[in-house]
Short mmCIF file of C-alpha atoms in Angstrom, two decimals:
data_model
loop_
_atom_site.label_atom_id
_atom_site.label_comp_id
_atom_site.label_asym_id
_atom_site.label_seq_id
_atom_site.Cartn_x
_atom_site.Cartn_y
_atom_site.Cartn_z
CA MET A 1 158.93 101.28 166.20
CA ASN A 2 159.56 102.99 162.99
CA ARG A 3 161.86 101.16 160.11
CA ARG A 4 165.04 101.85 160.55
CA ALA A 5 164.73 100.40 164.38
CA PHE A 6 162.36 97.85 163.01
CA LEU A 7 165.36 96.60 160.51
CA THR A 8 168.10 97.20 163.63
CA ALA A 9 165.99 95.08 166.23
CA LEU A 10 165.52 92.26 163.41
CA ALA A 11 169.17 92.34 162.41
CA ALA A 12 170.18 91.72 165.83
CA ALA A 13 168.29 89.29 166.78
CA PRO A 14 170.63 86.14 165.80
CA LEU A 15 173.04 87.33 167.55
CA LEU A 16 170.80 87.31 170.37
CA GLY A 17 169.83 84.05 169.82
CA ALA A 18 173.86 83.08 169.58
CA ALA A 19 174.19 85.17 172.56
CA ARG A 20 171.91 82.43 175.02
CA PRO A 21 173.05 79.82 176.43
CA ARG A 22 172.53 76.76 175.42
CA PRO A 23 170.69 73.97 177.77
CA ALA A 24 172.69 71.71 179.43
CA VAL A 25 172.18 68.36 178.44
CA ALA A 26 172.80 65.02 180.65
CA ALA A 27 175.37 62.96 178.32
CA LEU A 28 175.51 59.16 178.72
CA PRO A 29 179.02 57.69 178.98
CA LYS A 30 179.99 55.04 176.58
CA ALA A 31 180.34 51.79 178.91
CA LYS A 32 180.46 48.68 179.21
CA ILE A 33 178.84 45.22 181.01
CA THR A 34 182.01 43.54 182.56
CA ARG A 35 181.10 41.32 184.93
CA VAL A 36 178.11 39.96 187.55
CA ARG A 37 178.20 39.09 191.21
CA ILE A 38 175.46 36.94 193.13
CA TYR A 39 175.66 37.00 196.66
CA ARG A 40 174.04 36.06 199.55
CA PRO A 41 172.93 37.71 202.27
CA PRO A 42 172.45 36.78 205.54
CA ASP A 43 168.65 36.30 206.04
CA LEU A 44 168.72 34.56 202.37
CA ASN A 45 165.02 33.33 202.06
CA PRO A 46 164.69 30.15 200.27
CA LEU A 47 161.47 31.16 198.60
CA PHE A 48 161.85 31.56 194.31
CA ASN A 49 159.26 33.91 194.43
CA GLN A 50 160.41 36.54 198.02
CA SER A 51 163.96 35.46 197.12
CA ASN A 52 166.18 38.60 198.36
CA MET A 53 169.72 37.46 197.08
CA VAL A 54 171.40 40.79 196.03
CA VAL A 55 173.53 40.88 192.47
CA THR A 56 175.51 43.02 191.34
CA VAL A 57 176.65 44.56 187.62
CA GLU A 58 179.48 45.51 187.42
CA THR A 59 180.98 48.57 184.66
CA ASP A 60 183.65 49.15 182.57
CA ILE A 61 182.95 53.03 183.79
CA GLY A 62 183.44 52.05 187.91
CA ILE A 63 179.43 52.34 188.14
CA THR A 64 178.10 49.04 189.53
CA GLY A 65 173.96 48.48 189.72
CA ILE A 66 172.99 46.82 192.55
CA GLY A 67 169.36 44.32 191.86
CA GLU A 68 167.69 41.33 194.78
CA GLY A 69 166.22 38.14 193.44
CA GLY A 70 166.50 34.79 191.60
CA ALA A 71 168.70 32.10 192.25
CA LYS A 72 171.99 31.22 191.24
CA ASP A 73 171.18 29.14 188.57
CA THR A 74 169.08 31.42 186.96
CA LEU A 75 170.80 34.62 187.69
CA GLU A 76 173.79 32.95 185.88
CA GLN A 77 172.02 32.00 182.52
CA CYS A 78 170.52 35.49 182.25
CA ALA A 79 173.68 36.99 183.31
CA GLY A 80 175.74 35.65 180.71
CA THR A 81 172.77 38.29 178.00
CA LEU A 82 174.32 41.55 179.89
CA ILE A 83 178.41 40.99 179.65
CA GLY A 84 180.31 42.81 177.01
CA LYS A 85 176.27 45.29 176.84
CA ASN A 86 176.15 48.83 176.81
CA PRO A 87 173.89 48.77 180.48
CA PHE A 88 172.12 52.03 179.06
CA HIS A 89 170.53 49.93 176.55
CA VAL A 90 168.07 48.36 179.20
CA GLU A 91 164.61 47.80 176.95
CA ALA A 92 166.85 45.87 174.13
CA ILE A 93 168.39 43.73 176.99
CA TRP A 94 165.79 42.52 178.70
CA GLN A 95 163.78 41.91 175.49
CA GLU A 96 167.43 39.81 174.18
CA ALA A 97 167.52 38.05 177.67
CA TYR A 98 163.81 37.20 177.17
CA ILE A 99 164.15 35.22 174.04
CA ALA A 100 167.48 34.28 173.85
CA TRP A 101 167.17 31.08 175.98
CA PHE A 102 164.86 29.06 173.32
CA TYR A 103 161.58 29.33 174.99
CA PRO A 104 160.11 32.37 177.23
CA PRO A 105 161.22 32.82 180.96
CA GLY A 106 159.02 30.68 183.35
CA ARG A 107 157.89 32.76 186.50
CA GLU A 108 161.71 31.73 188.01
CA LYS A 109 163.77 32.44 185.00
CA THR A 110 161.74 35.91 185.17
CA HIS A 111 162.61 36.68 188.41
CA ALA A 112 166.44 36.47 188.08
CA LEU A 113 165.75 39.16 184.67
CA GLY A 114 164.01 41.37 187.03
CA ALA A 115 166.73 41.25 189.21
CA LEU A 116 169.35 42.15 186.73
CA ASP A 117 166.81 44.50 185.57
CA LEU A 118 166.63 46.66 188.98
CA ALA A 119 170.39 46.82 188.71
CA LEU A 120 170.60 48.58 185.26
CA TRP A 121 168.10 50.69 186.58
CA ASP A 122 170.48 51.65 189.17
CA ILE A 123 173.10 52.43 187.45
CA LYS A 124 171.41 54.65 184.89
CA GLY A 125 170.05 56.46 187.71
CA LYS A 126 173.97 56.84 188.94
CA ALA A 127 175.27 58.04 185.83
CA LEU A 128 172.42 60.46 185.44
CA GLY A 129 172.91 61.51 188.77
CA LEU A 130 168.82 60.92 189.46
CA PRO A 131 167.07 58.69 191.08
CA ILE A 132 164.56 56.44 189.52
CA HIS A 133 161.37 57.90 190.30
CA GLU A 134 162.81 61.22 188.50
CA LEU A 135 164.16 59.11 185.27
CA LEU A 136 160.44 57.98 185.20
CA GLY A 137 158.80 61.33 184.79
CA GLY A 138 158.63 62.66 188.84
CA THR A 139 156.68 61.60 191.24
CA ALA A 140 152.76 61.99 191.60
CA ARG A 141 152.17 61.81 195.08
CA ASP A 142 153.64 62.25 198.65
CA TYR A 143 154.47 59.45 199.78
CA CYS A 144 153.20 55.08 199.32
CA GLU A 145 150.78 54.36 201.62
CA CYS A 146 151.83 50.56 203.11
CA TYR A 147 150.02 47.89 204.88
CA ALA A 148 151.66 45.73 207.81
CA THR A 149 151.22 42.07 206.80
CA GLY A 150 151.87 40.85 210.23
CA GLY A 151 149.94 43.91 211.93
CA ALA A 152 151.58 46.48 214.07
CA ARG A 153 152.30 45.92 218.43
CA PRO A 154 151.37 48.50 220.90
CA ALA A 155 154.98 49.40 222.65
CA GLY A 156 156.01 46.77 225.36
CA THR A 157 154.37 43.69 224.00
CA ALA A 158 157.07 42.35 221.82
CA THR A 159 155.81 39.31 222.89
CA ALA A 160 152.15 39.15 224.71
CA PRO A 161 149.46 37.70 223.12
CA LEU A 162 146.85 39.79 221.21
CA SER A 163 143.28 39.68 220.10
CA LEU A 164 143.02 40.75 215.89
CA LYS A 165 140.91 43.98 216.93
CA GLU A 166 144.00 44.68 219.50
CA ARG A 167 146.54 44.32 216.34
CA ALA A 168 144.08 45.45 214.14
CA ARG A 169 143.74 48.93 216.08
CA ALA A 170 147.70 48.66 216.82
CA THR A 171 148.20 48.93 212.98
CA MET A 172 146.11 51.53 212.17
CA GLU A 173 147.76 54.08 215.00
CA ALA A 174 150.98 53.05 213.92
CA GLY A 175 149.71 55.13 210.85
CA TYR A 176 149.33 52.59 208.27
CA ARG A 177 146.85 52.71 205.56
CA ALA A 178 145.05 48.85 206.13
CA PHE A 179 145.72 46.22 208.67
CA ARG A 180 145.76 42.92 207.05
CA MET A 181 144.68 39.41 207.77
CA GLY A 182 145.30 36.05 207.08
CA ALA A 183 141.99 33.98 206.33
CA GLY A 184 141.10 31.74 209.33
CA ASP A 185 145.29 30.19 209.49
CA VAL A 186 145.75 27.00 211.67
CA PRO A 187 149.06 25.80 212.48
CA ILE A 188 151.31 24.88 209.26
CA GLY A 189 150.40 20.97 208.59
CA GLY A 190 147.35 21.41 209.76
CA VAL A 191 143.38 20.88 208.58
CA PHE A 192 141.85 23.74 207.03
CA ASP A 193 138.44 23.07 206.01
CA THR A 194 136.99 26.12 204.20
CA ARG A 195 132.75 25.10 204.72
CA THR A 196 133.61 25.69 208.81
CA ALA A 197 136.29 28.81 208.24
CA VAL A 198 133.62 30.73 206.61
CA ARG A 199 132.51 31.15 210.08
CA ARG A 200 135.37 31.60 211.94
CA ILE A 201 136.29 34.09 209.27
CA GLU A 202 133.04 36.11 209.28
CA GLN A 203 133.49 36.58 213.37
CA ASP A 204 137.17 37.58 212.63
CA CYS A 205 135.89 40.09 209.93
CA ARG A 206 133.57 41.65 212.81
CA ASP A 207 136.77 41.72 215.26
CA VAL A 208 138.50 43.61 212.82
CA ARG A 209 136.29 46.19 211.81
CA ASP A 210 135.49 47.23 215.12
CA GLY A 211 139.61 47.33 216.12
CA VAL A 212 140.21 49.51 213.25
CA GLY A 213 137.39 51.45 213.59
CA PRO A 214 134.92 52.94 210.75
CA ASP A 215 137.10 55.17 209.68
CA GLY A 216 140.11 51.84 209.09
CA ASN A 217 140.57 49.87 206.54
CA TRP A 218 141.45 46.68 206.73
CA CYS A 219 142.47 43.06 204.22
CA ILE A 220 142.73 39.77 203.75
CA ASP A 221 144.54 36.94 202.18
CA LEU A 222 142.77 34.13 201.41
CA HIS A 223 146.19 32.78 199.75
CA GLN A 224 144.29 30.68 197.38
CA ARG A 225 142.23 28.38 199.51
CA PHE A 226 139.29 28.31 198.39
CA ASP A 227 137.52 26.77 195.12
CA LEU A 228 134.86 29.02 193.69
CA ASN A 229 131.25 27.84 195.77
CA ASP A 230 133.26 28.17 199.26
CA ALA A 231 135.21 31.37 197.82
CA VAL A 232 131.75 33.06 196.82
CA ARG A 233 130.73 32.49 200.43
CA VAL A 234 133.53 33.77 202.45
CA CYS A 235 133.44 36.98 200.04
CA LYS A 236 129.45 37.32 201.01
CA VAL A 237 129.80 37.14 204.37
CA MET A 238 132.83 39.68 205.13
CA GLU A 239 130.70 42.14 202.30
CA PRO A 240 129.02 43.94 205.43
CA PHE A 241 132.79 44.53 207.15
CA ASP A 242 133.86 46.67 204.03
CA PRO A 243 137.15 45.42 203.53
CA PHE A 244 140.25 47.24 201.73
CA PHE A 245 140.46 44.33 199.32
CA VAL A 246 140.19 40.47 199.60
CA GLU A 247 143.42 38.93 197.84
CA ASP A 248 143.52 35.26 196.05
CA PRO A 249 140.54 34.18 196.79
CA VAL A 250 140.36 31.01 194.42
CA ARG A 251 143.11 29.32 192.93
CA ASP A 252 145.84 30.58 190.76
CA GLU A 253 145.26 27.91 188.30
CA HIS A 254 141.36 28.87 187.99
CA ALA A 255 142.05 32.31 188.08
CA LEU A 256 141.57 33.61 184.68
CA MET A 257 138.41 31.20 184.43
CA ASP A 258 136.84 31.54 187.78
CA LEU A 259 137.33 35.49 188.76
CA PRO A 260 135.82 37.03 186.34
CA ARG A 261 132.73 34.70 187.50
CA LEU A 262 133.39 36.00 191.05
CA ARG A 263 133.21 39.54 190.39
CA GLN A 264 129.57 39.07 189.40
CA MET A 265 128.62 37.62 192.61
CA THR A 266 130.02 39.60 195.60
CA THR A 267 130.75 43.75 195.92
CA VAL A 268 134.18 42.97 197.69
CA PRO A 269 137.26 44.55 195.94
CA LEU A 270 138.58 41.59 195.04
CA THR A 271 142.95 41.40 194.25
CA HIS A 272 145.21 38.93 192.82
CA GLY A 273 149.01 37.95 191.38
CA GLU A 274 151.15 37.45 193.66
CA GLU A 275 152.12 34.57 192.00
CA TRP A 276 152.09 35.71 188.43
CA GLY A 277 154.83 37.02 186.78
CA LEU A 278 154.73 38.74 183.51
CA ARG A 279 151.80 40.52 181.86
CA TRP A 280 150.09 37.65 179.62
CA ASP A 281 149.78 35.96 182.75
CA PHE A 282 146.91 38.38 183.82
CA ASN A 283 146.28 41.35 181.19
CA ARG A 284 143.01 39.75 180.23
CA LEU A 285 141.60 40.01 184.00
CA VAL A 286 142.72 43.48 184.28
CA GLU A 287 140.99 44.71 181.03
CA GLN A 288 137.53 43.36 181.96
CA HIS A 289 137.84 45.19 185.12
CA ASP A 290 137.64 41.65 187.11
CA ILE A 291 139.48 42.82 189.56
CA ASP A 292 140.30 45.73 191.43
CA PHE A 293 143.91 45.52 192.42
CA ILE A 294 146.76 43.74 190.90
CA ARG A 295 149.78 42.19 193.27
CA SER A 296 151.81 42.78 189.99
CA THR A 297 155.86 42.98 192.06
CA LEU A 298 159.57 43.37 191.50
CA PRO A 299 161.52 41.89 190.76
CA ASN A 300 158.77 38.80 190.05
CA VAL A 301 157.16 40.54 187.43
CA GLY A 302 160.52 40.57 185.37
CA GLY A 303 161.69 43.99 186.72
CA ILE A 304 160.87 47.68 186.72
CA THR A 305 160.94 48.01 182.17
CA GLU A 306 158.25 45.37 182.92
CA LEU A 307 156.81 46.86 186.02
CA MET A 308 155.89 50.24 184.33
CA LYS A 309 154.50 48.93 181.60
CA VAL A 310 152.08 46.65 183.53
CA ALA A 311 151.39 50.02 185.63
CA ALA A 312 150.40 51.79 182.03
CA ILE A 313 147.69 48.43 181.94
CA CYS A 314 146.49 49.04 185.15
CA GLU A 315 146.12 53.36 184.58
CA THR A 316 145.07 52.65 181.58
CA HIS A 317 141.68 50.67 182.95
CA ALA A 318 141.80 51.84 186.21
CA VAL A 319 143.10 49.05 188.31
CA GLY A 320 145.28 49.70 191.78
CA ILE A 321 148.94 48.03 192.18
CA VAL A 322 149.35 46.93 195.84
CA PRO A 323 152.13 44.54 195.53
CA HIS A 324 153.64 41.61 197.17
CA PHE A 325 156.11 41.98 199.49
CA THR A 326 159.61 40.23 198.35
CA GLY A 327 162.79 41.82 199.84
CA PRO A 328 164.07 45.33 201.00
CA ILE A 329 166.15 46.51 197.53
CA ALA A 330 162.56 45.22 195.43
CA THR A 331 160.07 47.22 198.01
CA ALA A 332 162.86 50.38 197.47
CA ALA A 333 162.27 50.02 193.44
CA LEU A 334 158.95 49.71 193.93
CA VAL A 335 158.20 53.02 195.61
CA ASN A 336 160.53 54.35 192.72
CA CYS A 337 158.35 53.51 190.28
CA LEU A 338 155.03 53.79 192.30
CA SER A 339 155.66 57.32 193.20
CA THR A 340 154.82 57.91 189.80
CA TYR A 341 152.12 55.83 189.18
CA SER A 342 148.25 58.03 189.13
CA GLY A 343 146.26 55.43 189.93
CA PRO A 344 145.20 53.45 193.57
CA VAL A 345 148.94 51.76 195.24
CA MET A 346 149.23 50.50 198.80
CA LEU A 347 152.79 48.43 199.73
CA GLU A 348 153.10 45.68 201.71
CA TYR A 349 155.61 46.29 203.78
CA ASN A 350 157.06 43.85 206.28
CA TYR A 351 160.61 45.23 207.80
CA GLY A 352 158.48 48.31 210.54
CA GLY A 353 160.72 50.67 210.01
CA ARG A 354 163.45 48.08 211.73
CA PRO A 355 167.38 49.00 210.10
CA ILE A 356 168.93 45.72 207.99
CA ASP A 357 172.37 45.26 208.76
CA TYR A 358 173.55 45.08 205.70
CA LEU A 359 171.65 47.42 203.55
CA PRO A 360 172.75 51.23 205.84
CA GLU A 361 170.81 52.65 203.02
CA CYS A 362 168.27 51.14 201.56
CA LEU A 363 163.86 52.28 201.87
CA ASP A 364 163.03 55.68 203.33
CA PHE A 365 159.70 54.74 205.84
CA ARG A 366 158.25 56.06 208.92
CA ASN A 367 155.00 56.15 210.16
CA GLY A 368 153.33 53.35 207.53
CA LYS A 369 154.36 55.31 205.42
CA ALA A 370 156.83 54.94 202.80
CA TYR A 371 159.48 58.06 200.51
CA THR A 372 161.02 58.64 198.07
CA ASN A 373 164.42 60.34 198.67
CA ASP A 374 166.62 61.72 196.13
CA ARG A 375 169.59 59.40 196.22
CA PRO A 376 170.72 58.47 192.70
CA GLY A 377 169.10 55.06 191.25
CA LEU A 378 167.26 53.15 194.15
CA GLY A 379 168.74 54.70 196.75
CA VAL A 380 170.36 51.70 197.83
CA THR A 381 173.54 51.33 199.92
CA ALA A 382 174.98 47.52 200.50
CA ASP A 383 177.70 46.55 203.30
CA MET A 384 179.27 44.37 200.76
CA SER A 385 180.77 42.72 203.44
CA ARG A 386 177.98 41.29 205.47
CA LEU A 387 177.84 39.69 201.96
CA THR A 388 178.99 36.22 200.88
CA GLN A 389 179.41 36.22 197.09
CA ILE A 390 178.05 32.48 195.59
CA GLY A 391 178.85 33.01 191.53
CA GLU A 392 180.35 35.52 189.20
CA VAL A 393 179.55 35.81 185.19
CA THR A 394 182.17 37.51 183.22
CA GLU A 395 181.35 35.45 179.77
CA PRO A 396 178.97 36.33 177.30
CA GLY A 397 175.47 33.75 177.05
CA ARG A 398 173.62 32.29 174.52
CA ARG A 399 172.77 35.08 171.96
CA ASN A 400 170.50 33.21 169.70
CA VAL A 401 168.79 36.24 168.50
CA PHE A 402 168.03 37.79 164.96
CA ARG A 403 167.32 41.43 164.29
CA ARG A 404 164.92 43.51 161.98
CA PRO A 405 166.05 45.43 159.29
CA ASP A 406 166.37 48.39 161.13
CA GLY A 407 168.13 46.71 164.55
CA SER A 408 165.92 45.67 166.79
CA LEU A 409 165.55 41.86 168.08
CA THR A 410 163.47 39.19 167.10
CA HIS A 411 162.78 34.94 167.61
CA TRP A 412 165.92 33.26 166.50
#
């Protein structure tokens, strides 16, 4: 290139830059939260940690978010923090709801906070026209593998008694990653002797391994029935049958003390935490590799905002996530979140693809697997005519918080 051509090109460069179209920027509108409504679904689960209460968060721009969990009283108190706030400031709302009520929330209140957090993320996704998994960085897997709590059944055997081996085989044939069973279950109110149960569980493990086959997977929930000495015994008898994981092998109250000991005494993979709430309940076990999977779930952990922090801790220490099942909306949210997680994931799913009458759009499930979709927000649509409104909040609640010089929140 000669000198004249070079100078001509140099002079034209700014004009060429000005002619290029600027990249599109997604702008969030100005918005305020105006109302929170609480609905009872037709099949309300009365358990706090498995609540399927439906909650909606309304805004002055016509976008409404949906969440799930909590109870009327806990939802009403937490909802007061939201009124008048910008719904897109999800982290700031979470922090204020957490600290504004005199002491940190217990597990029941964390569940309510999580339900509202789901709705806020749903609003943000709808405002941007994007599914939550895109807001979180995009999917890192083709689908989320599932296991069925009660196992699958072959066609035409809806009421026929089936052995553990038959149920395990049917679950594998239905496309699930693993068959799950209880630990020598007896009828509610019956006598459960952990010493004799160990021998019965050993035979059950043998039968289930035969049912899933050499390449299949199975897992077992000990439901915190065992003290440490019997937990060691039952884990040892399972070792030859290679479980995918052994869940809740000791009491939750003893977990921080007993799980590190149990980890040194058995080779079976351990998981714990379906009754835990926030990351501070269990972070030490994850950091020390005392568990192989964590059962933290939505909304129990405090919502998507908190779950992704839990996922970061687990990813740092190569611990998998096998979330506890609560309700269908929360499970749809889990698919959005955990599809972006790089570590091992398996979802507990109890609906087996059956439709849910008040949720014409919810979870995309087929052949034992849960898939993401491109619907905005959580990807959930509710038929509100099938729900019963039982509460609403339109006034701000307690706001006892201080701010640091930079505007961030701190305890009052």
